[in-house]
GROMACS .gro file of C-alpha atoms in nm:
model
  249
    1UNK     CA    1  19.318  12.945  10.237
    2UNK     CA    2  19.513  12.986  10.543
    3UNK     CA    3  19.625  12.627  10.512
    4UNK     CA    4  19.694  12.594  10.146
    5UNK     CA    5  19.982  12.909  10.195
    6UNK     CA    6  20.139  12.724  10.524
    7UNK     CA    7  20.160  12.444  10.344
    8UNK     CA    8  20.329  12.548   9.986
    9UNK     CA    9  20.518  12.858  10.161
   10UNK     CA   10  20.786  12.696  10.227
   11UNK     CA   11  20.823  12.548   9.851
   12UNK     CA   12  20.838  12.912   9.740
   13UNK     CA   13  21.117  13.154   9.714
   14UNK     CA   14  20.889  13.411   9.799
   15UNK     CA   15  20.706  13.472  10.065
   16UNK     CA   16  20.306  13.309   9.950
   17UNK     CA   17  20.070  13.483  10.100
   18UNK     CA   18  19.666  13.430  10.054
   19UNK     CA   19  19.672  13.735   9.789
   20UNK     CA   20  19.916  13.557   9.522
   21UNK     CA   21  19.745  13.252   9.550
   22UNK     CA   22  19.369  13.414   9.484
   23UNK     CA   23  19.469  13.643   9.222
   24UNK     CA   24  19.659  13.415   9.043
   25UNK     CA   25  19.346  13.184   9.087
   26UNK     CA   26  19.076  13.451   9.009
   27UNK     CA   27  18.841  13.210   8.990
   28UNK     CA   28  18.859  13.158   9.405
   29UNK     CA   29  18.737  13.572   9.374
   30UNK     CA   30  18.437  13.424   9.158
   31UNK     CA   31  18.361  13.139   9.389
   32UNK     CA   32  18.346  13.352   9.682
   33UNK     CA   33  18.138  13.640   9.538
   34UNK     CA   34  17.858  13.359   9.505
   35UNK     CA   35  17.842  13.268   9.855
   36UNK     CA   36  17.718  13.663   9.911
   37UNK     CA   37  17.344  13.555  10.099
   38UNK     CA   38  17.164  13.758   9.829
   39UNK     CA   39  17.318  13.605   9.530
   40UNK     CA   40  17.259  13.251   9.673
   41UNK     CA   41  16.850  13.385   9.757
   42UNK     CA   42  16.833  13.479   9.389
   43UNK     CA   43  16.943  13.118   9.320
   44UNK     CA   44  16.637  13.013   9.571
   45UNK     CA   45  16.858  12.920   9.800
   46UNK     CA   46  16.867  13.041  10.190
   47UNK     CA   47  17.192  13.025  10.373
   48UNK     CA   48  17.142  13.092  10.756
   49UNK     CA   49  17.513  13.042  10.844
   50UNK     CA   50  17.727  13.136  10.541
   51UNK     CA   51  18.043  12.979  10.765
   52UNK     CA   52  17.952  12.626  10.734
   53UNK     CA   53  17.958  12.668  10.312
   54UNK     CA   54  18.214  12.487  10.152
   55UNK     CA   55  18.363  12.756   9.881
   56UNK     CA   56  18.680  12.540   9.778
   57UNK     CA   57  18.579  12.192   9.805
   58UNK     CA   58  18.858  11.902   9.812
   59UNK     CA   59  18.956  11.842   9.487
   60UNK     CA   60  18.976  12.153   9.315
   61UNK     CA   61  19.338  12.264   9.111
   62UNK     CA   62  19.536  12.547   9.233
   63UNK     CA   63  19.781  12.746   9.058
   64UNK     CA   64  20.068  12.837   9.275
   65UNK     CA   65  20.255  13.099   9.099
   66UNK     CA   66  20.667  13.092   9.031
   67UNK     CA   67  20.909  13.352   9.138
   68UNK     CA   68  20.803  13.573   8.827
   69UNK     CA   69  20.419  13.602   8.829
   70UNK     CA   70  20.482  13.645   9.216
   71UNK     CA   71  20.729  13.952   9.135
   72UNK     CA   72  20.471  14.074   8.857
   73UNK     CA   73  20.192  14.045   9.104
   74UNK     CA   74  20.387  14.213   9.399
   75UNK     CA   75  20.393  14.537   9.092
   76UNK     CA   76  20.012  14.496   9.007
   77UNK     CA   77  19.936  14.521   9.382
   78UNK     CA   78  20.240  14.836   9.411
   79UNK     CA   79  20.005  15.030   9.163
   80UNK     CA   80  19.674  14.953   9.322
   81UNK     CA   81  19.435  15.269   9.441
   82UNK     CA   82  19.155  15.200   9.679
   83UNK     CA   83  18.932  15.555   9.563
   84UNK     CA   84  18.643  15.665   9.715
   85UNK     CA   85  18.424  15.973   9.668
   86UNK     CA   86  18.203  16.037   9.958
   87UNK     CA   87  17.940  16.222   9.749
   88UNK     CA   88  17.914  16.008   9.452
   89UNK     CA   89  17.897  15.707   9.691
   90UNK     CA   90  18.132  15.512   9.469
   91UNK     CA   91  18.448  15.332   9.568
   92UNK     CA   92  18.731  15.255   9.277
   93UNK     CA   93  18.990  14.988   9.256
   94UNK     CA   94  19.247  15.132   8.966
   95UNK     CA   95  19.619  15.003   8.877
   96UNK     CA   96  19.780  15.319   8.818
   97UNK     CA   97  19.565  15.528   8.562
   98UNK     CA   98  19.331  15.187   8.507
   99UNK     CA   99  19.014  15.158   8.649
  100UNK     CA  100  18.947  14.776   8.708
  101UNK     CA  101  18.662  14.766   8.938
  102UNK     CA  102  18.368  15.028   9.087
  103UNK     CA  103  18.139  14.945   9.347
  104UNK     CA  104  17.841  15.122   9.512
  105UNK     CA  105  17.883  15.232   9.912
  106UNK     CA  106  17.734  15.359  10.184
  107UNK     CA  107  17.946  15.640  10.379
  108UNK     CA  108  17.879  15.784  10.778
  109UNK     CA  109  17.606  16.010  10.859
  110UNK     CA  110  17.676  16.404  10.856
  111UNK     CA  111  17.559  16.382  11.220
  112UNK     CA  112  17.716  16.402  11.595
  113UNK     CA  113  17.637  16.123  11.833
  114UNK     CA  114  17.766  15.945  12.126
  115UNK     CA  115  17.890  15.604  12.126
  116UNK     CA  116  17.971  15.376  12.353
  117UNK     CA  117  18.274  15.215  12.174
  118UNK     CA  118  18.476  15.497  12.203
  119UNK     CA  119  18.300  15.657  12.535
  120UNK     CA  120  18.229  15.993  12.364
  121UNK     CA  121  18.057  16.213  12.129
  122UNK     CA  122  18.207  16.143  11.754
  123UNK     CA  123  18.153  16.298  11.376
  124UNK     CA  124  17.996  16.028  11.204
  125UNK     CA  125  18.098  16.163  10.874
  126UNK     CA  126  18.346  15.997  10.691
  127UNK     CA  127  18.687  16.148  10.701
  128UNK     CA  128  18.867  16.244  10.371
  129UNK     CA  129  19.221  16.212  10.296
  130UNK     CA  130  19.508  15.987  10.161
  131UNK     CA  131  19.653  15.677  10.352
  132UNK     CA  132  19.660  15.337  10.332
  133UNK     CA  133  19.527  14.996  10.446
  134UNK     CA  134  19.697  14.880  10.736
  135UNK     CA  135  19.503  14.582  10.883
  136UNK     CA  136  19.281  14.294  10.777
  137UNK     CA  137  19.042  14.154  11.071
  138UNK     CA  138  18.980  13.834  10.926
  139UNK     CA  139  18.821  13.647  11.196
  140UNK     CA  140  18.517  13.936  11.214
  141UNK     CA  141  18.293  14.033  11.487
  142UNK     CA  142  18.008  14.239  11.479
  143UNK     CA  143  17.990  14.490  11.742
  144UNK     CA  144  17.715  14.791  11.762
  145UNK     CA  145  17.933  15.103  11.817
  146UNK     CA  146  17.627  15.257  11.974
  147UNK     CA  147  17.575  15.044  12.282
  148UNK     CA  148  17.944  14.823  12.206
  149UNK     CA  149  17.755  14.498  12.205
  150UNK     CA  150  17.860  14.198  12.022
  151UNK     CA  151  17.596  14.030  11.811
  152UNK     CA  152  17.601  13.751  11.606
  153UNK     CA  153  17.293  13.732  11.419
  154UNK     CA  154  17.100  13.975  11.208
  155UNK     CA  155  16.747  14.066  10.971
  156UNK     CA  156  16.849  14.087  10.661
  157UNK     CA  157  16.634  14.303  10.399
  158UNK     CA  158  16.437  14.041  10.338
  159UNK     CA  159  16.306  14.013  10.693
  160UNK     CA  160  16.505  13.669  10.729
  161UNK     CA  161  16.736  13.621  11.015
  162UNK     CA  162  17.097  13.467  10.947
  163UNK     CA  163  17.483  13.401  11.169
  164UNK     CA  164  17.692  13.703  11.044
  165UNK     CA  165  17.952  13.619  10.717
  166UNK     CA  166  18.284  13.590  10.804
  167UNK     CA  167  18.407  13.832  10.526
  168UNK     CA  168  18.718  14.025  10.611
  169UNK     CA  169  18.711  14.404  10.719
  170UNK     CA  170  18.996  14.633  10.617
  171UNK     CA  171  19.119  14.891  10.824
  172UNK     CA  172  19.270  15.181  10.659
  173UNK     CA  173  19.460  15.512  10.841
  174UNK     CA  174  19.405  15.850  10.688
  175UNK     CA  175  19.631  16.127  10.708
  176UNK     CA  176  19.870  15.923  10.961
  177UNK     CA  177  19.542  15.885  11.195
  178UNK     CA  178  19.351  15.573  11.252
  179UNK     CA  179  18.967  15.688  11.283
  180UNK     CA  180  18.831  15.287  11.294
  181UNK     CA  181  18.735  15.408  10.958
  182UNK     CA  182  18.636  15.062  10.779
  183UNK     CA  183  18.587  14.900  10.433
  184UNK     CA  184  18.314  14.643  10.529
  185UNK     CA  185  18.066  14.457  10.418
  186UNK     CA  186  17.693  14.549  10.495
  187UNK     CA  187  17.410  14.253  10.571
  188UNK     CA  188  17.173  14.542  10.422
  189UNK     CA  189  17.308  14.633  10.044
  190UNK     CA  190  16.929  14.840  10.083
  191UNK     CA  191  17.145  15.085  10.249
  192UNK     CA  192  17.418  15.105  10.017
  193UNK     CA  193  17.403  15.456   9.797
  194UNK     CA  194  17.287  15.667  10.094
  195UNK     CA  195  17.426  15.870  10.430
  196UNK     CA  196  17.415  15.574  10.629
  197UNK     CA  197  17.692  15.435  10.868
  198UNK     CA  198  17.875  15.509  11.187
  199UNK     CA  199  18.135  15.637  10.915
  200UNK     CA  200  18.299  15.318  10.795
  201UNK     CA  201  18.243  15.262  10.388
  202UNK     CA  202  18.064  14.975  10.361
  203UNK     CA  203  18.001  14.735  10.019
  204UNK     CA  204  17.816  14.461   9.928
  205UNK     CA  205  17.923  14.104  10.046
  206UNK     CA  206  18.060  14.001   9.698
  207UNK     CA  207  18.216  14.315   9.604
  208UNK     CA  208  18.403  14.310   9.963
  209UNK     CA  209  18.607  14.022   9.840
  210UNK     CA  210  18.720  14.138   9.506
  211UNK     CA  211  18.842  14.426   9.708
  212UNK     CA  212  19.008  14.234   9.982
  213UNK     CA  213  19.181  14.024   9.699
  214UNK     CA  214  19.295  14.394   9.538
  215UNK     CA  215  19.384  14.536   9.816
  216UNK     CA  216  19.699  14.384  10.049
  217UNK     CA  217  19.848  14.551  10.329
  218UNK     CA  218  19.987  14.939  10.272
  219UNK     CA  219  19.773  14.943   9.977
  220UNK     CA  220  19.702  15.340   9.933
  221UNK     CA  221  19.337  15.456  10.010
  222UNK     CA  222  19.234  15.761   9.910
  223UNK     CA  223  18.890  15.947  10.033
  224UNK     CA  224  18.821  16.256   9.865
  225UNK     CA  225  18.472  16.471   9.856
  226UNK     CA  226  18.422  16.601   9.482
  227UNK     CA  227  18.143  16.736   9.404
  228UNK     CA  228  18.182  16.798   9.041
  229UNK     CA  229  18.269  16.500   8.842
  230UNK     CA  230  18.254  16.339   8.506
  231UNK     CA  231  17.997  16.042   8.432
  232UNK     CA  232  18.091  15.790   8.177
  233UNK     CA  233  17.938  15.960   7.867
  234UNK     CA  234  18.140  16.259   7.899
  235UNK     CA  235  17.887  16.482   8.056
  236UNK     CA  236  17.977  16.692   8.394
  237UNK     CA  237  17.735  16.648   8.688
  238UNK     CA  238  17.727  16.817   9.023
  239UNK     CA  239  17.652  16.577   9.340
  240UNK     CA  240  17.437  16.669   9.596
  241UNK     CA  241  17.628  16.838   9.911
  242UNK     CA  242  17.550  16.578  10.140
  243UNK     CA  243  17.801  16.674  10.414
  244UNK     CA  244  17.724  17.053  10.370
  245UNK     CA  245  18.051  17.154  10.322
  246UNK     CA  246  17.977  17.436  10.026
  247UNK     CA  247  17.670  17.607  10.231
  248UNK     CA  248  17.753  17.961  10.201
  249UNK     CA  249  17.781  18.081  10.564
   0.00000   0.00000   0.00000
């Protein structure tokens, strides 16, 4: 992708970046969601290096959009909200007051522990507030915050062993503070709906590109802890205080 926007950027009156040319190409989101390991093993197919697939092979047509779908675009992605409420384990893309996309997450653990990535003790609960998305690590590695060792392959929840994806993580800062708090994928979507991580949100492979696609930089994040919502018939529901914060003391 990299190469397609140094090549045509300089054809444009706009700055191209990777986002105009996927979104206005949402088929690229489609193709890449199907190179997630667990949608290729329901296709009986096992993938123990997902970077040597070929996702746009030579040959395929590209839209590059003109000066006005780049200038509506640059509006869609001005309205986008990254949403995600720790207790209902649910993380929203909306466009103003539209919900386009929900996925299922897994959120930090409402423990203390030391790790050796930062060299001290840290909350491993995720951290609420408003912000935004201020990097994208595109060329990924995996490092165990616990002993700060790289690794490079893992068991998946299938017991098979597979190379890492190269899947991009996005970095967000929350109230002005930058915790290392994540949006990630997770080799182990048997995880995802439960009090799991070091504190990063992490989604399943495919759904981590739709929102890498949705979410450029200084896209606003917001991480909230709402324990009373409103499911999709209507009917109010109280979530389970996983964090503890409404004990009585």
């Amino acid at each position: 992708m990299d190469s397609i926007v140094s090549k045509y950027d300089s054809l444009t009156s706009y700055e191209l970046t990777e986002h105009h040319l996927v979104r206005a190409n949402p088929w690229i989101i489609n193709t890449l969601q199907n190179t997630d390991y667990y949608k290729m093993m329901e296709r009986d197919s096992f993938v123990y290096n997902q970077k040597k697939m070929i996702a746009l092979p030579k040959g395929n047509l590209i839209l590059i959009p003109d000066s006005i779908q780049a200038k509506n675009l640059l509006k869609a992605f001005q309205k986008i909200i990254i949403d995600i409420n720790i207790p209902e384990f649910k993380l929203r893309i909306s466009e103003d007051t539209i919900q386009l996309s929900e996925f299922l997450v897994r959120v930090g653990r409402n423990e203390k522990k030391y790790l050796e990535m930062s060299g001290r003790v840290q909350d491993l609960k995720t951290k609420t507030g408003e912000g935004y998305i201020v990097n994208h690590a595109c060329n990924t590695r995996y490092i165990n915050p616990t002993n700060n060792h790289e690794y490079f392959v893992t068991k998946r929840d299938d017991d098979k062993v597979t190379k890492l994806p190269q899947i991009p993580f996005i970095e967000t800062e929350i109230n002005g503070l930058r915790h290392g708090q994540l949006i990630h994928p997770t080799i182990n979507p048997i995880s995802l709906g439960k009090v799991y991580s070091n504190g990063c949100i992490a989604i399943r492979e495919a759904d981590a590109w739709v929102i890498y696609y949705y979410a450029p930089m200084n896209t606003k994040v917001k991480i909230r802890y709402d324990l009373n919502i409103v499911d999709a018939d209507g009917k109010t529901l109280v979530l389970k205080d996983i964090y503890g914060y409404n004990k009585k003391s």
